[in-house]
Coordinates of C-alpha atoms in Angstrom, one line a residue:
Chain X
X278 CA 3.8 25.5 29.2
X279 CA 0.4 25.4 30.5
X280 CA -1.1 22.2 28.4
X281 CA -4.7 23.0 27.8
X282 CA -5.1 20.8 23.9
X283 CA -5.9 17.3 25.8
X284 CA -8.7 16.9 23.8
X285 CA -6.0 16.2 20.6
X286 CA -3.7 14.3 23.4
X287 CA -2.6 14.2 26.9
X288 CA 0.7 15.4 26.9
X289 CA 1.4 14.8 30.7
X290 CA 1.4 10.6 31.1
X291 CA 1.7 9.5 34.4
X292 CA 5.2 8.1 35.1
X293 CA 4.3 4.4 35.0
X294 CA 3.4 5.0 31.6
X295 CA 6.7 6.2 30.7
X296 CA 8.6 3.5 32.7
X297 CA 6.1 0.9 31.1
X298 CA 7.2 1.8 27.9
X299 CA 10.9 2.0 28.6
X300 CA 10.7 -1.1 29.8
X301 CA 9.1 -2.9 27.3
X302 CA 11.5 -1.2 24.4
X303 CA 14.4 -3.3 26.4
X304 CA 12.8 -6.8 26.9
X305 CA 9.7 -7.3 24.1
X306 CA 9.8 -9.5 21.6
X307 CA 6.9 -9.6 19.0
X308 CA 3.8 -10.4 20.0
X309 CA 2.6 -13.7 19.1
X310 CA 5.7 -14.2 17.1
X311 CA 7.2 -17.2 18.5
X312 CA 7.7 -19.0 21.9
X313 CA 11.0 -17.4 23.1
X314 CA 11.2 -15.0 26.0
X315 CA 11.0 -12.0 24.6
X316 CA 8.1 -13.2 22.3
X317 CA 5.9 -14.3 25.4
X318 CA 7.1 -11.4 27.8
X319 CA 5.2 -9.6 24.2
X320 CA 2.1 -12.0 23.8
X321 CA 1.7 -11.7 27.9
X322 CA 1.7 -7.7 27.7
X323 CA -1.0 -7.5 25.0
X324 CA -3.0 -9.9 26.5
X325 CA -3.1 -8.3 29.8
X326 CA -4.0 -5.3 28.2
X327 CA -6.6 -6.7 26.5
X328 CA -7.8 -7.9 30.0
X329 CA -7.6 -4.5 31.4
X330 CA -9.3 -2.8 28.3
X331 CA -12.3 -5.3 28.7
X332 CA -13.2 -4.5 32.1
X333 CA -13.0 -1.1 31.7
X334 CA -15.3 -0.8 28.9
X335 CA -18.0 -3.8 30.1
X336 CA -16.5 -5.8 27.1
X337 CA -17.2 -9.6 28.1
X338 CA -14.3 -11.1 26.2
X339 CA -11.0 -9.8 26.6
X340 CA -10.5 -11.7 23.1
X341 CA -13.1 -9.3 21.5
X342 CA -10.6 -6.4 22.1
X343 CA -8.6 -5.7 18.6
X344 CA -5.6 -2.9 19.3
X345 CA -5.3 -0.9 16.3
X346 CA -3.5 2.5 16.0
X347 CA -6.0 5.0 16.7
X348 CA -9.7 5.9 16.8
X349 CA -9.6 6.4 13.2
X350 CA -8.2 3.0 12.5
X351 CA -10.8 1.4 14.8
X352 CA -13.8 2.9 12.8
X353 CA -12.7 2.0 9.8
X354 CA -12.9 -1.0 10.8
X355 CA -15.9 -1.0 12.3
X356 CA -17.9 1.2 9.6
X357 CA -16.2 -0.3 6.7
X358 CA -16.4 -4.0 8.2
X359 CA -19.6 -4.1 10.0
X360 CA -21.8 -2.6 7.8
X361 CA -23.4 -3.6 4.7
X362 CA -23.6 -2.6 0.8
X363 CA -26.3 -0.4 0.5
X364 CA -27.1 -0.5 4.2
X365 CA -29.2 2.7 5.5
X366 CA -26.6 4.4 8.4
X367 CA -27.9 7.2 10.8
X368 CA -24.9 9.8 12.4
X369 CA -25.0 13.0 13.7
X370 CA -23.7 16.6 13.4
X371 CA -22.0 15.8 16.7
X372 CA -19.1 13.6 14.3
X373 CA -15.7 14.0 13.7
X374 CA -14.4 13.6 10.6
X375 CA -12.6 9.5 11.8
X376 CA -16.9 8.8 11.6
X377 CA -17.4 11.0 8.8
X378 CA -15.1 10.0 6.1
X379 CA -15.1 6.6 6.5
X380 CA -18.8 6.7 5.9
X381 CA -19.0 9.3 3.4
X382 CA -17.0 6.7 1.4
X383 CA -19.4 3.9 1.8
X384 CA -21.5 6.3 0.2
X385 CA -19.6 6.8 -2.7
X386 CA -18.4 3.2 -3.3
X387 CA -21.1 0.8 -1.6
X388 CA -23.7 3.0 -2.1
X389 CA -25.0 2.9 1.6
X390 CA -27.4 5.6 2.6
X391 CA -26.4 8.5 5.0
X392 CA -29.0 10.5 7.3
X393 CA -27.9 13.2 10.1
X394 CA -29.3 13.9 13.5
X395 CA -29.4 17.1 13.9
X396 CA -27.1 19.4 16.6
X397 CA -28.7 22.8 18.0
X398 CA -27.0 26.0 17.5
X399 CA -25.2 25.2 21.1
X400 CA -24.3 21.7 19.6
X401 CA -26.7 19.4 21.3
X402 CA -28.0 16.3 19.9
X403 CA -32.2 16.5 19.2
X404 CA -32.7 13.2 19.8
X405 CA -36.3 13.0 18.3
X406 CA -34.8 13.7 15.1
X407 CA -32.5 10.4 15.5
X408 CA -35.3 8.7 16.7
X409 CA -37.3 9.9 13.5
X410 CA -34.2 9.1 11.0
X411 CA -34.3 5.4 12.3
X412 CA -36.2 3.1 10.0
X413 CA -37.3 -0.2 9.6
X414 CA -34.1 -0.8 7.1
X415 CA -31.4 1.1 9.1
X416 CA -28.6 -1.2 9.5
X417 CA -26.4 1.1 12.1
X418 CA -26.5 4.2 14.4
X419 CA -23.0 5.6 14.2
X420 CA -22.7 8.1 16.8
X421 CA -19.9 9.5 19.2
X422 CA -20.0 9.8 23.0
X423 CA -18.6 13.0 23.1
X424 CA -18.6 15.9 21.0
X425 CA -14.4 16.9 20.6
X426 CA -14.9 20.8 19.6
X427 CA -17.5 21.3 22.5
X428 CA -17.5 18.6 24.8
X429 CA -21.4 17.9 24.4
X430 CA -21.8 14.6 26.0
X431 CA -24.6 11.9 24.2
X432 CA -27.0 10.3 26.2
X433 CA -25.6 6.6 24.9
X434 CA -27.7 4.3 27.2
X435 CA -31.1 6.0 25.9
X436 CA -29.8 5.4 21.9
X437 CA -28.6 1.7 22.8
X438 CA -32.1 0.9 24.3
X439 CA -33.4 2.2 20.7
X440 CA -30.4 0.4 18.8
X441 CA -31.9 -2.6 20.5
X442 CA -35.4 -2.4 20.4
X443 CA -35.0 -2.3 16.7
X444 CA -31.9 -4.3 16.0
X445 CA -29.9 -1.8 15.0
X446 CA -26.3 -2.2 14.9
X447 CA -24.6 0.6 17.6
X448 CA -20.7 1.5 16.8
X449 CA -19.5 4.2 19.3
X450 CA -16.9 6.4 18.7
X451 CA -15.5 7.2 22.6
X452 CA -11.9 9.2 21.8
X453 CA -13.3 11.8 23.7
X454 CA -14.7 10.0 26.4
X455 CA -12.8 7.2 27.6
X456 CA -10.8 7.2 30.9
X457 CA -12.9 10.2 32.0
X458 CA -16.5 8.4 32.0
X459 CA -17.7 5.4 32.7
X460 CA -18.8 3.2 29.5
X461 CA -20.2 0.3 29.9
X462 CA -21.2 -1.6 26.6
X463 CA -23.4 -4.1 27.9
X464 CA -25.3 -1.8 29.7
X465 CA -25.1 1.3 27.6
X466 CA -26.1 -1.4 24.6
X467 CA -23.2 -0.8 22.3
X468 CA -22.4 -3.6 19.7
X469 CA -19.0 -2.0 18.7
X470 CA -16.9 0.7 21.1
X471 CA -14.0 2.0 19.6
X472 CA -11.1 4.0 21.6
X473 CA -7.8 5.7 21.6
X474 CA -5.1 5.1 24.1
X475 CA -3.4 8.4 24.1
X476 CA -6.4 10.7 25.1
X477 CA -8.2 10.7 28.1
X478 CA -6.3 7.1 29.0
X479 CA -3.1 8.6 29.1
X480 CA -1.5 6.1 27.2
X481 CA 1.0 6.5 24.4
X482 CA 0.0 7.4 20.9
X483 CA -0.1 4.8 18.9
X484 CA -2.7 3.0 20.7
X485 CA -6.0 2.7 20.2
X486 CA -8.7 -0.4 19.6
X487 CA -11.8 -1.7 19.1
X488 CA -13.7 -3.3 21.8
X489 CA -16.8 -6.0 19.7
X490 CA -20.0 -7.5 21.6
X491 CA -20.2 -11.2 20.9
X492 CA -22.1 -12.1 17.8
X493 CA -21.1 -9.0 15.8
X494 CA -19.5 -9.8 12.5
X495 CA -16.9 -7.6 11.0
X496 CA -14.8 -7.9 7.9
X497 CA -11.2 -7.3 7.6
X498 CA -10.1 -4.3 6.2
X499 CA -6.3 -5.4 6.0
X500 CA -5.0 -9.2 5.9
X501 CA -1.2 -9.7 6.6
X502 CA 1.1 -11.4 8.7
X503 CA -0.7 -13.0 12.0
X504 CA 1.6 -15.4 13.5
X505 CA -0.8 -17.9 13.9
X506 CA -2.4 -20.0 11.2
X507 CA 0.0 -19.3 8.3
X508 CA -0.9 -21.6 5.7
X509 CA -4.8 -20.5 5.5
X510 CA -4.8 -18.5 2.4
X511 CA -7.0 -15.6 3.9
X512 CA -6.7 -13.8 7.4
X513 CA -7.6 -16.0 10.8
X514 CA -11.3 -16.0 11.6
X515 CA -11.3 -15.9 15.1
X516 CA -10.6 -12.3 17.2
X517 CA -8.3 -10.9 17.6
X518 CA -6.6 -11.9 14.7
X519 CA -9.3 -11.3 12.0
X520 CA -8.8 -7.4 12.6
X521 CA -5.3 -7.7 13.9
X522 CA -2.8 -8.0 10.3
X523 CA 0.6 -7.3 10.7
X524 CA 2.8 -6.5 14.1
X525 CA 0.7 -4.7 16.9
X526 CA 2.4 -1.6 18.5
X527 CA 3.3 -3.8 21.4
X528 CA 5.8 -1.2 23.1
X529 CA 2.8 1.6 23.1
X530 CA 0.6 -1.2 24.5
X531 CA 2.9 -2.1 27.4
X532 CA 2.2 1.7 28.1
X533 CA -1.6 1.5 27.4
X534 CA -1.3 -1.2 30.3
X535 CA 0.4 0.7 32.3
X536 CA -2.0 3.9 31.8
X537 CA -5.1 1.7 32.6
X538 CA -3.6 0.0 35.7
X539 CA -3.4 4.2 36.7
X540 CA -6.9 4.7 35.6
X541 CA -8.2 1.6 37.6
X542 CA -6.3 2.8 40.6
X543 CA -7.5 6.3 40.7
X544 CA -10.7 5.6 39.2
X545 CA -12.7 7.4 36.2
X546 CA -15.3 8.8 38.2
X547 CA -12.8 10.6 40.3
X548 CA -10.7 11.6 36.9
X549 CA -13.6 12.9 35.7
X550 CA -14.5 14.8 38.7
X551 CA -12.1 16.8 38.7
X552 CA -11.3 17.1 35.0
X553 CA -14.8 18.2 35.3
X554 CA -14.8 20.5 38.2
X555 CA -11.7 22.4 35.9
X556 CA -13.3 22.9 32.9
X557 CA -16.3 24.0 35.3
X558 CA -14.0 26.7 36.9
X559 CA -12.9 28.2 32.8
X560 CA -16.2 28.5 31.6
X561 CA -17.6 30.2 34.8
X562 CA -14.5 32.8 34.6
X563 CA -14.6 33.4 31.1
X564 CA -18.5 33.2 29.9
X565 CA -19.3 37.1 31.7
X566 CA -16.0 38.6 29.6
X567 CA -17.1 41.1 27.5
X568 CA -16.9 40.0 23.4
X569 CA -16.3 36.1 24.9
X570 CA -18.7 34.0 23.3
X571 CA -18.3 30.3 24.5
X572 CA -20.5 27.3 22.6
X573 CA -22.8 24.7 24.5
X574 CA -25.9 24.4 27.0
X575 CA -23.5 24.7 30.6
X576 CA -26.8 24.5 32.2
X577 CA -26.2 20.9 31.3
X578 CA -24.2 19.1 34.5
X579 CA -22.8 16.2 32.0
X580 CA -20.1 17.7 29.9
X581 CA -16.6 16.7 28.8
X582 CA -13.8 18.6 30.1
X583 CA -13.7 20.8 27.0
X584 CA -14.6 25.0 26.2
X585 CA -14.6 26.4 23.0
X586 CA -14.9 30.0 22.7
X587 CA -14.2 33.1 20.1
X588 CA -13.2 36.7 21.3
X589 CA -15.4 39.1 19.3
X590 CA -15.0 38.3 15.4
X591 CA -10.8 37.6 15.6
X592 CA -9.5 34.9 13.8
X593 CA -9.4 31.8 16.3
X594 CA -5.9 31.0 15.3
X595 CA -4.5 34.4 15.8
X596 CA -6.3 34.5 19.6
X597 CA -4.6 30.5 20.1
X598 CA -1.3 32.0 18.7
X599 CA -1.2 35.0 21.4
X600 CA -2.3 32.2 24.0
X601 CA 1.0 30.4 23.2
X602 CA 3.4 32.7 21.9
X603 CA 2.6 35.3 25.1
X604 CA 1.0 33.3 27.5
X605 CA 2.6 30.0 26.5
X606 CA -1.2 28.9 27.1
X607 CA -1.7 25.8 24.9
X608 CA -4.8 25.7 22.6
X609 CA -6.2 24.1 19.3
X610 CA -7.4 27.0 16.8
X611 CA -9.6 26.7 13.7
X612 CA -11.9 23.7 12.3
X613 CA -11.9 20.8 15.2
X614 CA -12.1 17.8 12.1
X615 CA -16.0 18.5 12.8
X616 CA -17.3 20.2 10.0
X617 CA -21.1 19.5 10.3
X618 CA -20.8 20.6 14.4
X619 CA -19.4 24.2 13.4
X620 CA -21.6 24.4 10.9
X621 CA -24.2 23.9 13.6
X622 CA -22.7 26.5 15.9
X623 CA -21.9 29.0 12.9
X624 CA -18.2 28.8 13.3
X625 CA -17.3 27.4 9.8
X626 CA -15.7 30.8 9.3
X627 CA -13.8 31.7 12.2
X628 CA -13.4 28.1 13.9
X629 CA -12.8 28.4 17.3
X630 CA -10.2 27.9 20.0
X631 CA -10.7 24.8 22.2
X632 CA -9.3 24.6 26.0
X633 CA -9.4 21.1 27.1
X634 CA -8.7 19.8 30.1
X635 CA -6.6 16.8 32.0
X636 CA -6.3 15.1 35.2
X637 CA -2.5 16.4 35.4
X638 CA -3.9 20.8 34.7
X639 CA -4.3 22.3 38.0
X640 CA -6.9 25.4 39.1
X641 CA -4.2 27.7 38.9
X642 CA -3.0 26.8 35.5
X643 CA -6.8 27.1 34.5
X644 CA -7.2 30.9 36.5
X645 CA -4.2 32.2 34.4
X646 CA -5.6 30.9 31.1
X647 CA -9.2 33.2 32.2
X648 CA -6.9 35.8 32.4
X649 CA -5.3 35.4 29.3
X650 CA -8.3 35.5 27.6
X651 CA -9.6 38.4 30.0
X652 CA -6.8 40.4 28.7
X653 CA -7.1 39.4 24.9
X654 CA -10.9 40.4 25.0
X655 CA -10.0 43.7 26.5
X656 CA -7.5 44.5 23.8
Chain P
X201 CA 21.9 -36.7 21.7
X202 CA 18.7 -35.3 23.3
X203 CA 16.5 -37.6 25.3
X204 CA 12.8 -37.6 23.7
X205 CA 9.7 -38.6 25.0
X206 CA 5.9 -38.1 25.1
X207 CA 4.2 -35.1 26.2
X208 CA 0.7 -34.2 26.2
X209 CA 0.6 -30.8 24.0
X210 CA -2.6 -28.8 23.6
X211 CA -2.6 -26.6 20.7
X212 CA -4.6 -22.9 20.0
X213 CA -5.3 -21.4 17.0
X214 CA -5.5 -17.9 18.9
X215 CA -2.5 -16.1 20.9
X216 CA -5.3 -14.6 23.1
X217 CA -6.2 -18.3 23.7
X218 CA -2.9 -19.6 24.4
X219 CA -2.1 -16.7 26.7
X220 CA -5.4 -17.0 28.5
X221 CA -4.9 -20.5 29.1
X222 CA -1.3 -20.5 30.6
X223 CA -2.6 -17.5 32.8
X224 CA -5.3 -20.2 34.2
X225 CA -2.9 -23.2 34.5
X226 CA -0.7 -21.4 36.3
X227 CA -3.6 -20.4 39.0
X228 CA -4.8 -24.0 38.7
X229 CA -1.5 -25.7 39.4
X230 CA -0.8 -27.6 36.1
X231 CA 2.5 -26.8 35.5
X232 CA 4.2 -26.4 32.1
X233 CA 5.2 -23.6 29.2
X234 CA 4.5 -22.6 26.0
X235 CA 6.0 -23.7 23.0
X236 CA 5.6 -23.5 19.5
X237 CA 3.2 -25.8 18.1
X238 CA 5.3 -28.8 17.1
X239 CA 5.1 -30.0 13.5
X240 CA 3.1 -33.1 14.1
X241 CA 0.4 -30.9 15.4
X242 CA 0.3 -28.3 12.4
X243 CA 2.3 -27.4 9.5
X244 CA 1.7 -24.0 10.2
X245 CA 2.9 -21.4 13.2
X246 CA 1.3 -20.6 16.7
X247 CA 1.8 -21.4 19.9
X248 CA 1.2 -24.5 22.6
X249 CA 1.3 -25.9 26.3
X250 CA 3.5 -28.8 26.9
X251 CA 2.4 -30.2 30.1
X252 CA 2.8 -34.2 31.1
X253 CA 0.1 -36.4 29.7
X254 CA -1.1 -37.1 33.3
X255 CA -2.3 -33.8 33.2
X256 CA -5.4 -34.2 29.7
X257 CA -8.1 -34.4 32.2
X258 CA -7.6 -31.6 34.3
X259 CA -6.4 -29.8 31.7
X260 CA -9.6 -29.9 29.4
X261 CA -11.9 -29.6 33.1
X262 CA -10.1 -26.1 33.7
X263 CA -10.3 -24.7 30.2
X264 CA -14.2 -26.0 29.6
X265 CA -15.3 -24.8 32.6
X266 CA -13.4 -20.9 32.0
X267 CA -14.7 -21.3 28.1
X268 CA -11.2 -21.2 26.8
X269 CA -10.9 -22.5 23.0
X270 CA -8.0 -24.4 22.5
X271 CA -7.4 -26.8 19.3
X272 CA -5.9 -30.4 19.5
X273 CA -5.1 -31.8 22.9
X274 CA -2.4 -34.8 22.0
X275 CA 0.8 -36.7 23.0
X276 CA 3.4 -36.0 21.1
X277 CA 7.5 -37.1 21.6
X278 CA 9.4 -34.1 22.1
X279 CA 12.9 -33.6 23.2
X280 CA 13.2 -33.6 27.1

């Protein structure tokens, strides 16, 4: 199979992942469970990844990294923790439904007040219009770094100065971004960053986290078990903890660990590069094709490794269903979880099918997938 | 029947602490391990450092100066 759906997950881990993992499944306790071996080998693991997670996102306190799940678990926690009752919230059409729903219910049930950004018909972000939509009231900008059905990158460092001039609260969704371009939060001015592990890091699913600059507050949104303070009626104040309830997927963080020693060593800008100079290689084979319509400004250098396209007017799961079925080309069909983006680009109907691409696809994996879709667009 | 005696413990009410701090003795020389927190300490759960009580002052230099939390610092008679 050639795997071309990174932007959902990276199917090809690099083998210390896997051997990470393995590993930890035959000698990890649970995680701050306890003083035994197999409980510290735990604690040691998450902490180190922690460590690891910090640095690579410009987070200046490895104890201000909370693992959850997912991306989707992480803002929720963010959105529904850090932001207030009534609070005035400005997003984009850029989102993806983990931003989206979490907000639209604070709309419904804490009555906070929603405004949009708009995206182009090529899905770029007008930036005056965020600018415009930010008041003296706004409590948070909640914005991604990357757009996952096109691969539209946003200029972060140039909302963050905003963010700060004004004191507005940043929370960055990066699923699409991390391990493929540098973030820095201190730099780039982002009060909360949150992740996934099993993207562009490589890491297993299962992983993901939230990475919070000193000084923000966020409520829990669960309380459970923490292994540390057990008598205290309510959840640990301090982070971790506060955000941490329950057991952590420790064996999926040994990977995560394992996945950003690999990213350290090979380095994102050199990932990126290439993943990059791939996508780079699609688009410029496919966009002359007769009946290919492909979506985003290319003149734009800074992309994510990500093409959407339609073929004519056919149905962008029956064109991803000949990509797999004849060409065993894997590709994500129909609505991307970004409603308000394909509404944008006038895809609501016929979706689209998204080629994404990893550090593990190679150019000729990416020539035969032009000429798949070569061949589909002449019939 | 188990031989007691004093040992200097120093308690955290964060893993991330705990785990931070034997990572620094460890590169500092003060040797030790982590325990559970012993009942005198706190009725409650977590983890500890038992070191020997020669060892409070550099102890509480190394984790000031790297702005490591930790939560009581005492002797306490533990089994050998």
């Amino acid at each position: 199979m050639i795997y071309l759906d990174n932007a959902a997950t990276t199917l090809h881990k690099p083998q210390c992942v896997i051997d990470a993992v393995t590993k930890a499944m035959t000698s990890m306790g649970n995680a701050s469970r306890g003083a035994h071996s197999g409980a510290l080998t735990a604690s040691r693991t998450v902490y180190e990844t922690r460590c690891k997670a910090a640095k690579l996102f410009g987070c200046s306190r490895p104890d201000h990294v909370v693992f959850t799940c997912n991306s989707t678990e992480a803002l929720n926690i963010a959105i529904q923790g850090a932001i207030p009752s009534g609070g005035h919230v400005v997003t984009t059409d850029l989102e993806h439904n983990s931003v989206l729903r979490p907000l639209y219910r604070m709309q419904d049930e804490k009555g906070i007040r929603l405004d949009f950004a708009r995206a182009d018909a090529q899905g770029a972000l007008d930036y005056e219009d965020l600018e415009r939509l930010v008041r003296e009231e706004t409590s948070a900008v909640v914005c991604t770094h990357m757009s996952n059905l096109t691969g539209e990158m946003v200029d972060l460092a140039r909302i963050g100065r905003m963010a700060k001039e004004k004191g507005i609260l940043l929370i960055v969704d990066a699923s699409q971004s991390a391990g493929n371009t540098p973030i820095d939060m201190e730099q780039m001015g982002i009060d909360i960053l949150c992740f996934t592990g099993h993207k562009g890091l490589m890491g297993p699913q299962g992983t993901g986290g939230l990475c919070i600059r000193e000084g923000v507050e966020i409520r829990p949104l669960k309380e459970g078990g923490s292994g540390v303070q057990s008598y205290r009626t309510r959840q640990p104040e301090e982070y971790p903890t506060r955000l941490e309830a329950g057991t952590l997927n420790g064996h999926g963080l040994a990977g995560l660990s394992a996945a950003l020693d690999y990213i350290e060593k090979t380095g994102v800008e050199t990932i990126g590069k290439k993943e990059r100079s791939l996508s780079r290689r699609f688009y410029e084979g496919v966009a002359g094709i007769e009946g290919v319509r492909v979506y985003g400004h290319f003149e734009h250098a800074e992309r994510g490794p990500v093409v959407a396209l339609n073929i004519r007017d056919y149905d962008s799961s029956e064109v991803s269903d000949v990509l797999s079925v004849d060409y065993d080309i894997a590709t994500r069909p129909g609505a991307h979880c970004a409603p308000r983006m394909h509404r944008a680009l006038g895809t609501m109907d016929q979706g689209a099918v998204r080629f994404s691409f990893s550090w593990f696809n190679t150019e000729e994996e990416v020539d035969l997938a032009v000429k798949a879709v070569r061949e589909i667009a002449q019939g | 029947m188990r031989q007691s005696r004093e040992f200097l413990v120093i308690t955290f009410s964060e893993t991330t602490d705990a785990m931070a701090a034997e990572k620094l003795f460890a590169e500092k020389g003060i040797p030790g391990r982590i325990i559970p927190i012993p009942r005198q300490l706190s009725a409650g759960c977590g983890l500890s450092f038992k070191t020997e009580k020669e060892w409070k002052t550099g102890a509480e230099t190394v984790l000031k100066e790297a702005g490591i939390r930790w939560h009581e610092m005492e002797p306490v008679r533990l089994w050998e």
